[in-house]
mmCIF file of C-alpha atoms and ligand atoms in Angstrom:
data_model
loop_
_atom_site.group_PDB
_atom_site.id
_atom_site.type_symbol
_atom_site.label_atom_id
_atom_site.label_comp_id
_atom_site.label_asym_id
_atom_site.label_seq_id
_atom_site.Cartn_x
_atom_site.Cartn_y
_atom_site.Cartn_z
ATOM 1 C CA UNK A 1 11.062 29.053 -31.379
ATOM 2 C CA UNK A 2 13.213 26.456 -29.965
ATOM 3 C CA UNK A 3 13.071 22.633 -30.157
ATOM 4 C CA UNK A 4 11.910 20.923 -27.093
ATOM 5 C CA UNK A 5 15.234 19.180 -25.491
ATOM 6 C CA UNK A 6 14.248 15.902 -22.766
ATOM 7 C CA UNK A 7 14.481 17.305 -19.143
ATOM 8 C CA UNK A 8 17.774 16.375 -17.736
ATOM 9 C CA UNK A 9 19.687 15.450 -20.822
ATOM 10 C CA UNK A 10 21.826 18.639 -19.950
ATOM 11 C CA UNK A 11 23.546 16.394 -17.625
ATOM 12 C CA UNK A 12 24.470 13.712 -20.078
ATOM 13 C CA UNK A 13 28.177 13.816 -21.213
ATOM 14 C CA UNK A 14 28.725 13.045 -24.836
ATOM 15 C CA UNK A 15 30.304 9.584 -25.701
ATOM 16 C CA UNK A 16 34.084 10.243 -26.962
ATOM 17 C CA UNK A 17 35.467 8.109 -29.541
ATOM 18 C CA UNK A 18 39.334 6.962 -29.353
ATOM 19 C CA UNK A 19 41.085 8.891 -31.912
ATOM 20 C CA UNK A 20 41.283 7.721 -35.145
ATOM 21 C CA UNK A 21 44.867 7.677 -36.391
ATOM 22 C CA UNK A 22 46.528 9.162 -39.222
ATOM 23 C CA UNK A 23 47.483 6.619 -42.194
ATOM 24 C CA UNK A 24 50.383 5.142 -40.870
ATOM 25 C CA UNK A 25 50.168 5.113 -37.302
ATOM 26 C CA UNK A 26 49.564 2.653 -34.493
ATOM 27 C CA UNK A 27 45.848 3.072 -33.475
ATOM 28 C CA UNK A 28 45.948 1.909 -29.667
ATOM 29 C CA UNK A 29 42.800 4.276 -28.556
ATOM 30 C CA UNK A 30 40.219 1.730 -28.490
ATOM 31 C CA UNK A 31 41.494 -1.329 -27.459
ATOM 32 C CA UNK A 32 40.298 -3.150 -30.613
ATOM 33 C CA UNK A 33 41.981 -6.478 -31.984
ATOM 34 C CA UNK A 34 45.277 -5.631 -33.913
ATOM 35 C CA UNK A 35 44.496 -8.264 -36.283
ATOM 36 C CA UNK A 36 42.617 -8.454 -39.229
ATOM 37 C CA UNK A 37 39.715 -10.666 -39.149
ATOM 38 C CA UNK A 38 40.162 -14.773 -39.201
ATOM 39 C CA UNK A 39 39.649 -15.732 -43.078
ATOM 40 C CA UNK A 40 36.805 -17.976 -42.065
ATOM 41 C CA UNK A 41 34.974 -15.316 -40.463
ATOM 42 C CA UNK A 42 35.123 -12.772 -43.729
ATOM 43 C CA UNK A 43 34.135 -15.680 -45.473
ATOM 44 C CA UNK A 44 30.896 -16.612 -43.462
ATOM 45 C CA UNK A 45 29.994 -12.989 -43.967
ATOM 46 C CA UNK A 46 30.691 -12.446 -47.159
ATOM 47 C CA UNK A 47 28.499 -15.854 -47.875
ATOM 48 C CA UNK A 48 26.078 -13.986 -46.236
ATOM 49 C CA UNK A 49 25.946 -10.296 -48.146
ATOM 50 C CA UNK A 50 23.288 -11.596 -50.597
ATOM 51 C CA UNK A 51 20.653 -11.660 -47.751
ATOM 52 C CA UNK A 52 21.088 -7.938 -46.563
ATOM 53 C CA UNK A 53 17.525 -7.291 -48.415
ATOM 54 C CA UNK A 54 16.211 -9.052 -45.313
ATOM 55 C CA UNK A 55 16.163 -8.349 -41.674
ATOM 56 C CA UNK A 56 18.119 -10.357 -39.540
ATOM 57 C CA UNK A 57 16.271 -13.097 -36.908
ATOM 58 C CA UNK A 58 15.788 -10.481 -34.295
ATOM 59 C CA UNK A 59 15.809 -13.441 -31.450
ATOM 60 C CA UNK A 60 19.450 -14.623 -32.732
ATOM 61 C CA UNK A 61 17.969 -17.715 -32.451
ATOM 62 C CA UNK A 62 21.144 -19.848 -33.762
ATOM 63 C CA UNK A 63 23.688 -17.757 -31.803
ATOM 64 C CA UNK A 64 21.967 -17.593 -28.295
ATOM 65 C CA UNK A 65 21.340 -21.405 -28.338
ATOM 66 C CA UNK A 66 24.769 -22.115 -29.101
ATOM 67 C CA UNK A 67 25.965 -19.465 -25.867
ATOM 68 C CA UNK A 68 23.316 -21.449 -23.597
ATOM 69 C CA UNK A 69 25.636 -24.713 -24.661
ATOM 70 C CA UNK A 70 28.629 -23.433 -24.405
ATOM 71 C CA UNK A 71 27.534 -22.039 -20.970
ATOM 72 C CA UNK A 72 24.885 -24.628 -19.757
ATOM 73 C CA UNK A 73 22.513 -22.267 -18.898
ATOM 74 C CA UNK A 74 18.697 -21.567 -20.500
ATOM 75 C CA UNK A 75 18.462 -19.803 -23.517
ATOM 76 C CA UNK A 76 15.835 -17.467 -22.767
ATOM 77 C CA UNK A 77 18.520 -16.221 -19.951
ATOM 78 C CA UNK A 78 21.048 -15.068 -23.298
ATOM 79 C CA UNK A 79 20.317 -11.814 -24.781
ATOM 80 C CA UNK A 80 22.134 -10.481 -28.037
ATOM 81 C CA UNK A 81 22.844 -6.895 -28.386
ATOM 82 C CA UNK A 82 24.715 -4.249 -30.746
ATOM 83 C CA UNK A 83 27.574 -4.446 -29.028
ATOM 84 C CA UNK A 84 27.249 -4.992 -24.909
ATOM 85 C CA UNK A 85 26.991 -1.226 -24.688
ATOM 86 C CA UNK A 86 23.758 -1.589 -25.832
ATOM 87 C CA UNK A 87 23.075 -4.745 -23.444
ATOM 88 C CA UNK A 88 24.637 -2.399 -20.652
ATOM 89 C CA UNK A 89 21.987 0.209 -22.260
ATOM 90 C CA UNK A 90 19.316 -2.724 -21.743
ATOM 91 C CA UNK A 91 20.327 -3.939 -18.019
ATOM 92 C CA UNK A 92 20.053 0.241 -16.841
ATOM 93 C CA UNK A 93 16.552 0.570 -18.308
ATOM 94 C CA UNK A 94 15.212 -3.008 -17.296
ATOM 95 C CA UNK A 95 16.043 -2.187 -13.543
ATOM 96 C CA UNK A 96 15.821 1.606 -13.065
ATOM 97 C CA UNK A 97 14.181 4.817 -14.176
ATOM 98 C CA UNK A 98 13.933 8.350 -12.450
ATOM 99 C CA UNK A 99 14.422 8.636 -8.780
ATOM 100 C CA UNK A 100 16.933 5.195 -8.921
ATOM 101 C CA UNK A 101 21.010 4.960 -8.952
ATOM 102 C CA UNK A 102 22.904 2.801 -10.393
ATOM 103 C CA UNK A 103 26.367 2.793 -9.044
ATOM 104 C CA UNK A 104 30.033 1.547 -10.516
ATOM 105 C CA UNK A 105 33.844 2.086 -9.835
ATOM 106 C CA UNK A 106 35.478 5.448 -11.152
ATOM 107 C CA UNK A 107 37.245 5.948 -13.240
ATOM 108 C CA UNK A 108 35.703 2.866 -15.275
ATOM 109 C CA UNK A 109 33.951 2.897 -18.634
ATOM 110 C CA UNK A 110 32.791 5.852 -19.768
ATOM 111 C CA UNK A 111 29.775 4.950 -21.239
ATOM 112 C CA UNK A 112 28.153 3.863 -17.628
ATOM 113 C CA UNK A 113 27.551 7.586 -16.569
ATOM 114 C CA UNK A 114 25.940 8.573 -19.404
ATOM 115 C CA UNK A 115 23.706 5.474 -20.018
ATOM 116 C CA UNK A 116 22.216 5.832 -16.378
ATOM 117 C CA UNK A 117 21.616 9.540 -17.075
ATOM 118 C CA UNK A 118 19.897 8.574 -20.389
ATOM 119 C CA UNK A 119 17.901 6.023 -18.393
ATOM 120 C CA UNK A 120 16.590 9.059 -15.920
ATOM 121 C CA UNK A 121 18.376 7.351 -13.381
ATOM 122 C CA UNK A 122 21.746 8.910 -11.171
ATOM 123 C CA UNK A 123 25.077 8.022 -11.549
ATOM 124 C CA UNK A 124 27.068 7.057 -8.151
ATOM 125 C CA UNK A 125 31.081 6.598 -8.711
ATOM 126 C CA UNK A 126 32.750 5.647 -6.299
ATOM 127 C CA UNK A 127 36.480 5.984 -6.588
ATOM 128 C CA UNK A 128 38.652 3.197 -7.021
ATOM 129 C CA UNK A 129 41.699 2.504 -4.003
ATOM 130 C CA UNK A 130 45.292 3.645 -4.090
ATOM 131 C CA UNK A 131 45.831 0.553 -6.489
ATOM 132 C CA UNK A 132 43.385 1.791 -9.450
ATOM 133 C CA UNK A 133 41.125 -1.134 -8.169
ATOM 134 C CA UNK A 134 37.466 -1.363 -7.560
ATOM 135 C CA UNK A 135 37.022 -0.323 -3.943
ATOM 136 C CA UNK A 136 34.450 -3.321 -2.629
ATOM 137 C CA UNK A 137 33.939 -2.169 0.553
ATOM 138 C CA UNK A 138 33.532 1.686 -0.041
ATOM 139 C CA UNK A 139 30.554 0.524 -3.181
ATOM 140 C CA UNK A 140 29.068 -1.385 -0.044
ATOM 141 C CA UNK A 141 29.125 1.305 2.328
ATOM 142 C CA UNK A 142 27.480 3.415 -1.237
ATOM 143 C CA UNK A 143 24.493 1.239 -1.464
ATOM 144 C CA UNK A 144 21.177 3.300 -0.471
ATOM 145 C CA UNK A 145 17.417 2.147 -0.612
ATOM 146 C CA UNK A 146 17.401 3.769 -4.149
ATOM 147 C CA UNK A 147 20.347 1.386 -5.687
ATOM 148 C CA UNK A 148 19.199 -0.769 -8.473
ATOM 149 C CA UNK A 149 22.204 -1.949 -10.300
ATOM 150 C CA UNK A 150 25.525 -1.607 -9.502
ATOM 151 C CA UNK A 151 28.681 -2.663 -12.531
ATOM 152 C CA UNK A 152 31.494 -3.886 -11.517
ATOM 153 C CA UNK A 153 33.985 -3.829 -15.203
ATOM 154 C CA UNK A 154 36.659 -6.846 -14.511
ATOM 155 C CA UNK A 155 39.350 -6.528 -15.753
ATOM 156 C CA UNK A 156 38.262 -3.101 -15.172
ATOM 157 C CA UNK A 157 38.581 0.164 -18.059
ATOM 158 C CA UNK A 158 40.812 1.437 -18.353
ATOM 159 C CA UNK A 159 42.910 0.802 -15.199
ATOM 160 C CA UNK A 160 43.354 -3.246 -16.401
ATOM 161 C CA UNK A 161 43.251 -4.556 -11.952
ATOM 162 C CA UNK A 162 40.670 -7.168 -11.756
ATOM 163 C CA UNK A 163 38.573 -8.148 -8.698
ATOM 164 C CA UNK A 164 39.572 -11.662 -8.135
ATOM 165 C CA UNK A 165 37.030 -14.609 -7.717
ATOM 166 C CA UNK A 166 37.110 -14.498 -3.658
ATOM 167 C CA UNK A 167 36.213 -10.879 -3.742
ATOM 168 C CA UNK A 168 33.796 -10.674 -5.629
ATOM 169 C CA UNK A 169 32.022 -13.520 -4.383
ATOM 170 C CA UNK A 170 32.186 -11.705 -0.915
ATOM 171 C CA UNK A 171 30.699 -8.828 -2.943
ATOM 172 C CA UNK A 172 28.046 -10.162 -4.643
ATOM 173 C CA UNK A 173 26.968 -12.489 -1.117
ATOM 174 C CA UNK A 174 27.074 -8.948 0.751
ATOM 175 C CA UNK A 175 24.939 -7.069 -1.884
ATOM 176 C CA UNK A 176 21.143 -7.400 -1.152
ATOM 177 C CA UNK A 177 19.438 -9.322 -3.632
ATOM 178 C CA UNK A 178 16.878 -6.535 -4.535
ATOM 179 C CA UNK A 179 20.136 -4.969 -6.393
ATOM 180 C CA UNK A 180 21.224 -6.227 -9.986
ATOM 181 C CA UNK A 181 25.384 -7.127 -10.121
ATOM 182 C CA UNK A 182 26.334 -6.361 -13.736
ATOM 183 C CA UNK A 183 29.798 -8.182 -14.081
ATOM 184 C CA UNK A 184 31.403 -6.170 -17.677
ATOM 185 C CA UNK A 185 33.785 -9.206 -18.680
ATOM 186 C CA UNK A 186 34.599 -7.218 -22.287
ATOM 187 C CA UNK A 187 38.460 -7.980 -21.611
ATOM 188 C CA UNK A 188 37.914 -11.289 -19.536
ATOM 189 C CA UNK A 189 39.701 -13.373 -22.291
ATOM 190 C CA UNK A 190 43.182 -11.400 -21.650
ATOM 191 C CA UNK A 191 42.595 -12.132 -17.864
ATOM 192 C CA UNK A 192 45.417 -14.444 -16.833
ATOM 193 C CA UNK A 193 44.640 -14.801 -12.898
ATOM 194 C CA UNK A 194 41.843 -16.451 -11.525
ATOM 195 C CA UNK A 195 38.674 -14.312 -11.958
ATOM 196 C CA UNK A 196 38.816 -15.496 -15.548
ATOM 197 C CA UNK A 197 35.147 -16.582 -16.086
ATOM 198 C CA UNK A 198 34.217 -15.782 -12.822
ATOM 199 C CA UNK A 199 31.538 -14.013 -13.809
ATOM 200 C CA UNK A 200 29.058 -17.133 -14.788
ATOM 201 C CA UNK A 201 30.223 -19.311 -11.989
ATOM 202 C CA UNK A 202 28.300 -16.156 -9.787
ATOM 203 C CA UNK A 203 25.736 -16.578 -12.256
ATOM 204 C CA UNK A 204 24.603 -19.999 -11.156
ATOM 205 C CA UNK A 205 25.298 -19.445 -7.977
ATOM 206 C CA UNK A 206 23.571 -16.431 -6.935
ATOM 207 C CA UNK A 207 19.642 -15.057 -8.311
ATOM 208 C CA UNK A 208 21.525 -11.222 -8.991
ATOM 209 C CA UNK A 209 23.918 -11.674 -11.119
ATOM 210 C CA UNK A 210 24.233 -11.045 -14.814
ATOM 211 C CA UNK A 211 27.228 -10.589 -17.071
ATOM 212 C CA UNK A 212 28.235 -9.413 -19.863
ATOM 213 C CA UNK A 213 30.173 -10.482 -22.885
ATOM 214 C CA UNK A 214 31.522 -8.896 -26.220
ATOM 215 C CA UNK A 215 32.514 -9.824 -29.748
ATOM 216 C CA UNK A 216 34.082 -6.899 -30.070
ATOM 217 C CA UNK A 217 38.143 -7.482 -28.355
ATOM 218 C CA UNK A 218 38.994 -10.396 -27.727
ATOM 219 C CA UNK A 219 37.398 -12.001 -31.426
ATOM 220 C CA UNK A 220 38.212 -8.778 -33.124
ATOM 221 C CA UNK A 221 34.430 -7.824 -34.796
ATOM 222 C CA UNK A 222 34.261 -4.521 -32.659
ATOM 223 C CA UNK A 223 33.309 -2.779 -36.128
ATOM 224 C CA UNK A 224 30.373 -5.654 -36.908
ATOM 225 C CA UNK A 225 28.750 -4.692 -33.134
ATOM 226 C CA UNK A 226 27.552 -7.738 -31.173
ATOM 227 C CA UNK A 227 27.957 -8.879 -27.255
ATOM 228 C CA UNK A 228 25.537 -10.874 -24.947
ATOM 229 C CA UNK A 229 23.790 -10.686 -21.671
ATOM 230 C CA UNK A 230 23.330 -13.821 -19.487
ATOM 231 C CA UNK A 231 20.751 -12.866 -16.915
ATOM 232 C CA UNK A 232 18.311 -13.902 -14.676
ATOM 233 C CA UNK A 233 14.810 -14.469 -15.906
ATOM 234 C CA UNK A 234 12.843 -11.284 -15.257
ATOM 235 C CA UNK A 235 15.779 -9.100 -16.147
ATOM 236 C CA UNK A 236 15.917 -10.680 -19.327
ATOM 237 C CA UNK A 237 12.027 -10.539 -20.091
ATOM 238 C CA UNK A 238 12.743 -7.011 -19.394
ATOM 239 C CA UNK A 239 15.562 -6.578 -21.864
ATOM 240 C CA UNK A 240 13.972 -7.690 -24.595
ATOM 241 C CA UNK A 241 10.980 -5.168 -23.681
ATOM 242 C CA UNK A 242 13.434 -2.066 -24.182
ATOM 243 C CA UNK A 243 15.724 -3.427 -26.714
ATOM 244 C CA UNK A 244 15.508 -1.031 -29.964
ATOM 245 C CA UNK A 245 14.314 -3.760 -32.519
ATOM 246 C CA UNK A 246 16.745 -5.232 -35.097
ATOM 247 C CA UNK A 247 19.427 -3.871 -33.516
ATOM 248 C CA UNK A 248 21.747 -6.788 -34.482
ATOM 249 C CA UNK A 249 22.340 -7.959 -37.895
ATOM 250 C CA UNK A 250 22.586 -10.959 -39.545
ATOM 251 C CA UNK A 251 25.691 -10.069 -40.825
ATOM 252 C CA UNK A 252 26.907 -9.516 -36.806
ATOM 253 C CA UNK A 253 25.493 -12.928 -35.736
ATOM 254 C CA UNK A 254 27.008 -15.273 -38.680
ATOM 255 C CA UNK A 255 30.832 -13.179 -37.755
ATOM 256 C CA UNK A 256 29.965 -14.602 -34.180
ATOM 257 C CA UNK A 257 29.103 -17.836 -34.622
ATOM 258 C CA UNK A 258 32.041 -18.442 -37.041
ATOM 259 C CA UNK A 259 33.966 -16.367 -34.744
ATOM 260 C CA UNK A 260 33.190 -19.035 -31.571
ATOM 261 C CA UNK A 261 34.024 -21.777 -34.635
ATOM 262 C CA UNK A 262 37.553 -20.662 -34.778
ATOM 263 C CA UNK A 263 38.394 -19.991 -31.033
ATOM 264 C CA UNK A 264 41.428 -21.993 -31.196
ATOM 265 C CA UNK A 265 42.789 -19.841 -33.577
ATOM 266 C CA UNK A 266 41.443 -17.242 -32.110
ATOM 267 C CA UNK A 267 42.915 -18.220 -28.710
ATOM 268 C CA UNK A 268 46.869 -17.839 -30.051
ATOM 269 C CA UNK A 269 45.964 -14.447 -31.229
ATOM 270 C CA UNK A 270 44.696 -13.189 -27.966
ATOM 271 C CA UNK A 271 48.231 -14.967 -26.589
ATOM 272 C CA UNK A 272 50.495 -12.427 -28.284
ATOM 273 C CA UNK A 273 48.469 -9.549 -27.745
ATOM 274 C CA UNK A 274 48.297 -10.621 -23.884
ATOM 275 C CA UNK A 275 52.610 -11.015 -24.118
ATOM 276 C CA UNK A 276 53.105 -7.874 -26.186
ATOM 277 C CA UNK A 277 50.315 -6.133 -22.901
ATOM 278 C CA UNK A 278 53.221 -7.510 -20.593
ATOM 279 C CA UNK A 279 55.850 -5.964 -23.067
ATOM 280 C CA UNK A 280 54.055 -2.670 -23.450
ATOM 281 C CA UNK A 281 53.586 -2.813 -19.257
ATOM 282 C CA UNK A 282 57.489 -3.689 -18.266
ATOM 283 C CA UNK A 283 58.604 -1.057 -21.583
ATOM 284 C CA UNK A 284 56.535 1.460 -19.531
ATOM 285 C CA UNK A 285 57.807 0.713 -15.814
ATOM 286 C CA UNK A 286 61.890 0.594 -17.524
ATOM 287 C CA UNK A 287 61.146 3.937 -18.394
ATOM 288 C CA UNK A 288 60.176 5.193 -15.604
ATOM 289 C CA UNK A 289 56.135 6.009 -16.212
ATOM 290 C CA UNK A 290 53.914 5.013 -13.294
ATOM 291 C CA UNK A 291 51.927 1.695 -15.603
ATOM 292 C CA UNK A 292 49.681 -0.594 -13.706
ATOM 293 C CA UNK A 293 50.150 -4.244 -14.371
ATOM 294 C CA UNK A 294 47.264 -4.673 -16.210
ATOM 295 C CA UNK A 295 45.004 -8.002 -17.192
ATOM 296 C CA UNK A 296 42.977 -6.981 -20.261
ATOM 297 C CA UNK A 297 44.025 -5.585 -23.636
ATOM 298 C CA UNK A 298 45.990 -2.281 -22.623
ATOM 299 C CA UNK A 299 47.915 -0.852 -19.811
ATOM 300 C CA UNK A 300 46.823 2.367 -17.624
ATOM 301 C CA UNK A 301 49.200 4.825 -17.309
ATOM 302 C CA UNK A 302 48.157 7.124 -14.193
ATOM 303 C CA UNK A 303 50.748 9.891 -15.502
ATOM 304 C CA UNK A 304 48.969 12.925 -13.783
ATOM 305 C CA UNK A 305 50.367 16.034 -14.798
ATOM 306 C CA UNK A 306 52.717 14.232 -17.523
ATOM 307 C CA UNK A 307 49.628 13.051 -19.153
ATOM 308 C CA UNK A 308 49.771 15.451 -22.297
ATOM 309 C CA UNK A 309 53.493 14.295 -22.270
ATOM 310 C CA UNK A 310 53.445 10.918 -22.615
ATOM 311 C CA UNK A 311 50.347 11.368 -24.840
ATOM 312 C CA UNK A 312 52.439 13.796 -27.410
ATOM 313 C CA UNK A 313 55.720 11.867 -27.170
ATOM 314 C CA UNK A 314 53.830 8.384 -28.257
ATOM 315 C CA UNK A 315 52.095 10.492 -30.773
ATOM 316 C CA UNK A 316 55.293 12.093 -32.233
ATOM 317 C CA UNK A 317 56.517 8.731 -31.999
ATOM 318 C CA UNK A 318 53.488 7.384 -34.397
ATOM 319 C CA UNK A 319 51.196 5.850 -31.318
ATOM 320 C CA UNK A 320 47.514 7.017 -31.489
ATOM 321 C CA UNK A 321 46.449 6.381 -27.373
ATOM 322 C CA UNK A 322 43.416 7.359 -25.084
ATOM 323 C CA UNK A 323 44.995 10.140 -22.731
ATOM 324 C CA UNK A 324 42.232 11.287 -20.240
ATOM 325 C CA UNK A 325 43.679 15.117 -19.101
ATOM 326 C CA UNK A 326 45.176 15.375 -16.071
ATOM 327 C CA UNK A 327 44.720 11.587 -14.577
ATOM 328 C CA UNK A 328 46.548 9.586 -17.269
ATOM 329 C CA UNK A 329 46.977 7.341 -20.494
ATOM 330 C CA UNK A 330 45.278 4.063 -21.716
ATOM 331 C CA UNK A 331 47.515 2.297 -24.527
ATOM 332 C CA UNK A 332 45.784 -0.564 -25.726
ATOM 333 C CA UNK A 333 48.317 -3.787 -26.292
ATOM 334 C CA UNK A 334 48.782 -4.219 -30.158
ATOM 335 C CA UNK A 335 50.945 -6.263 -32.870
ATOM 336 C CA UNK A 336 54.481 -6.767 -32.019
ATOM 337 C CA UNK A 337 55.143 -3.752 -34.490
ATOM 338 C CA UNK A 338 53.137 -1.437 -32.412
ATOM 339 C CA UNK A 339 54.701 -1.933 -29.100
ATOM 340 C CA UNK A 340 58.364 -1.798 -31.001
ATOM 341 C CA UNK A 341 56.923 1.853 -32.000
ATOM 342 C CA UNK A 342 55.848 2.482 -28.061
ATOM 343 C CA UNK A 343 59.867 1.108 -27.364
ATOM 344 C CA UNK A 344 61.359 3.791 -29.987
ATOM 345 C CA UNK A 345 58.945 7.016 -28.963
ATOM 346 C CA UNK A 346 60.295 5.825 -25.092
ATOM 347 C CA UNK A 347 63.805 5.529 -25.989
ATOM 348 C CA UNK A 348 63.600 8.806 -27.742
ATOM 349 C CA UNK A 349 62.658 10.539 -24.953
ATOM 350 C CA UNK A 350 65.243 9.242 -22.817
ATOM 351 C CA UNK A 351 67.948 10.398 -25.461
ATOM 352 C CA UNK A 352 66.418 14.055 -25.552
ATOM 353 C CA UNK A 353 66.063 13.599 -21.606
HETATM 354 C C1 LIG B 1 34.615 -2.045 -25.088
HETATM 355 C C2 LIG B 1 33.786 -2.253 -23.862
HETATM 356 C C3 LIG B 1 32.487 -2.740 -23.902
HETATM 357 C C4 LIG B 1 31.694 -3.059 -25.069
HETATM 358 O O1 LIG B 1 31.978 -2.841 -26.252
HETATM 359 P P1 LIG B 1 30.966 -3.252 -27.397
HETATM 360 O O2 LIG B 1 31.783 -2.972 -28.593
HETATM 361 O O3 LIG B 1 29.764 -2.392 -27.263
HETATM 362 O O4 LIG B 1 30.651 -4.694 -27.199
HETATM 363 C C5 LIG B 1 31.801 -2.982 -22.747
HETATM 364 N N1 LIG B 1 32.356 -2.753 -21.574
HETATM 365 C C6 LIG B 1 33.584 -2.268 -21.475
HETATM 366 C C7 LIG B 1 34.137 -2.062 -20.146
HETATM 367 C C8 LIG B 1 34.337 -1.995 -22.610
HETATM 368 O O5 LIG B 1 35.549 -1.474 -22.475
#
């Protein structure tokens, strides 16, 4: 006798964790925050431990009205998730099922494919241009009778190229409005051109649009799990139909809202670890790897054939990154300590070079 396994969850790839790195080392697999958390955010939590007995609000009530503020919109358009992997999870399954696609760039982040398998629905990638950008046109040109949602990740994973405001507002006018736009801001706060925030402003102005937000790089609580959804109406209804119940914890929601308390702190943090990206990027380029300029948290390294290469020579040199075989290496930005590790494995190399 076997076990009964769900028809078609052959095709659904297995989500692969950054490596975790060995005592000593530099994580930069997972484009987390380099710093410890802000003292006033441990202590909100830790005011907060004697209620674990209890379940959290599941509505997030405090949190979500304090989002609408900050972002003028209606609450009941805010939805808080574990994480916005599981509001990505939420957007698939409130617009599609079996027999739908859901389309995004590729390579992008990895968890889209296998969410939209999980949801019954099919995957369409469409590759990104010569300049590891999302290809607007050719995801036009992809759109079917069959498309329901369609990401676009800006800045995007790993690759760091943003769409800028013009173009995606072309995008988003162009798309039918039968078709959900997921904008994936996760790394929007390291964005330093002008599609920073872009997302809401084609929010308001269009009835398709929904974005998504994260706690978890930027404001450093990616082990906590929290992000949020602004979307319209009837996707949002629809979210909080398949959201798995209690999914966020009280423990997640007090880190945010002390977390969006302290932004100003927050905000010089996210400074150096956009200036030590810029480091990491021109360390790269000086030594003559292929980087992309990159406007999130890391810098894409499309090394081909040298990926296992650069991926062992960081390694030797004490740098935990993300190397995807054959197409390249993702090195998220970190303290100035990390990327003066990145500068010594690279020097090396030229020495035995
Ligand atoms: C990291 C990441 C997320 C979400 O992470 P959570 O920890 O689930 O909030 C979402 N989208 C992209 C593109 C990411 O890289």
């Amino acid at each position: 006798m076997t076990l009964p396994t769900r028809a078609g969850l052959d095709a659904v790839p297995a989500y692969r964790q950054g490596r975790s790195a060995p005592a000593g080392a530099s994580k930069l697999s997972s484009n987390e925050s380099p710093h410890p958390p802000l003292p006033a955010v441990l202590a909100a939590v830790h005011d907060r431990l004697g209620t674990i007995n209890r379940y959290p609000d599941m509505s997030a009530a405090a949190l979500r009205a304090q989002l609408a503020v900050r972002y003028e919109v209606d609450v009941d358009l805010v939805t808080v998730g574990a994480g916005s992997v599981e509001l990505a999870a939420q957007l698939i399954h409130a617009v599609a099922g079996e027999g739908d696609e859901v389309m995004f760039a590729w390579r992008s982040f990895e968890a889209y494919p296998s969410l939209v398998r999980i949801a019954g629905a099919t995957p369409v990638a469409v590759p990104l241009n010569a300049g590891h950008a999302h290809d607007l046109d050719a995801m036009l040109a992809a759109i079917t009778p069959r498309t329901r949602a369609i990401f676009v990740c800006n800045p995007n994973n790993p690759t760091g190229t943003v769409v800028s405001a013009a173009d995606l507002e072309r995008f988003v006018a162009a798309v039918p409005q039968r078709i959900l736009v997921v904008i994936d801001e996760a790394y929007v706060h390291f964005d330093r051109t002008d599609s920073y925030g872009a997302g809401i402003e084609l929010f308001r102005r269009h009835p398709h649009v929904a974005v998504l937000h994260t706690f978890s790089k930027a404001y450093g609580l990616a082990g906590l799990r929290i992000g949020y959804a602004i979307a319209p109406r009837e996707v949002a209804e629809n979210q909080r139909k398949v959201a798995v119940p209690f999914g966020v914890t009280d423990l997640a929601q007090t880190a945010a809202l002390a977390s969006l308390d302290a932004e100003d702190e927050l905000a010089l943090r996210i400074d150096e670890v956009v200036e030590q990206r810029d480091r990491l990027h021109e360390l790269l380029v000086d030594a003559g790897w292929p980087a992309v300029a990159s406007q999130a948290n890391f810098v894409w390294v499309p090394a081909g054939d040298r990926t296992a290469e650069l991926e062992t020579l960081l390694r030797d040199g004490g740098v935990i990154t993300r190397a995807f075989p054959g197409e390249g290496v993702r090195i998220s930005s970190g303290s100035v300590e990390d990327i003066d590790r990145v500068a010594a494995a690279l020097v090396r190399e030229e020495a035995i070079a």
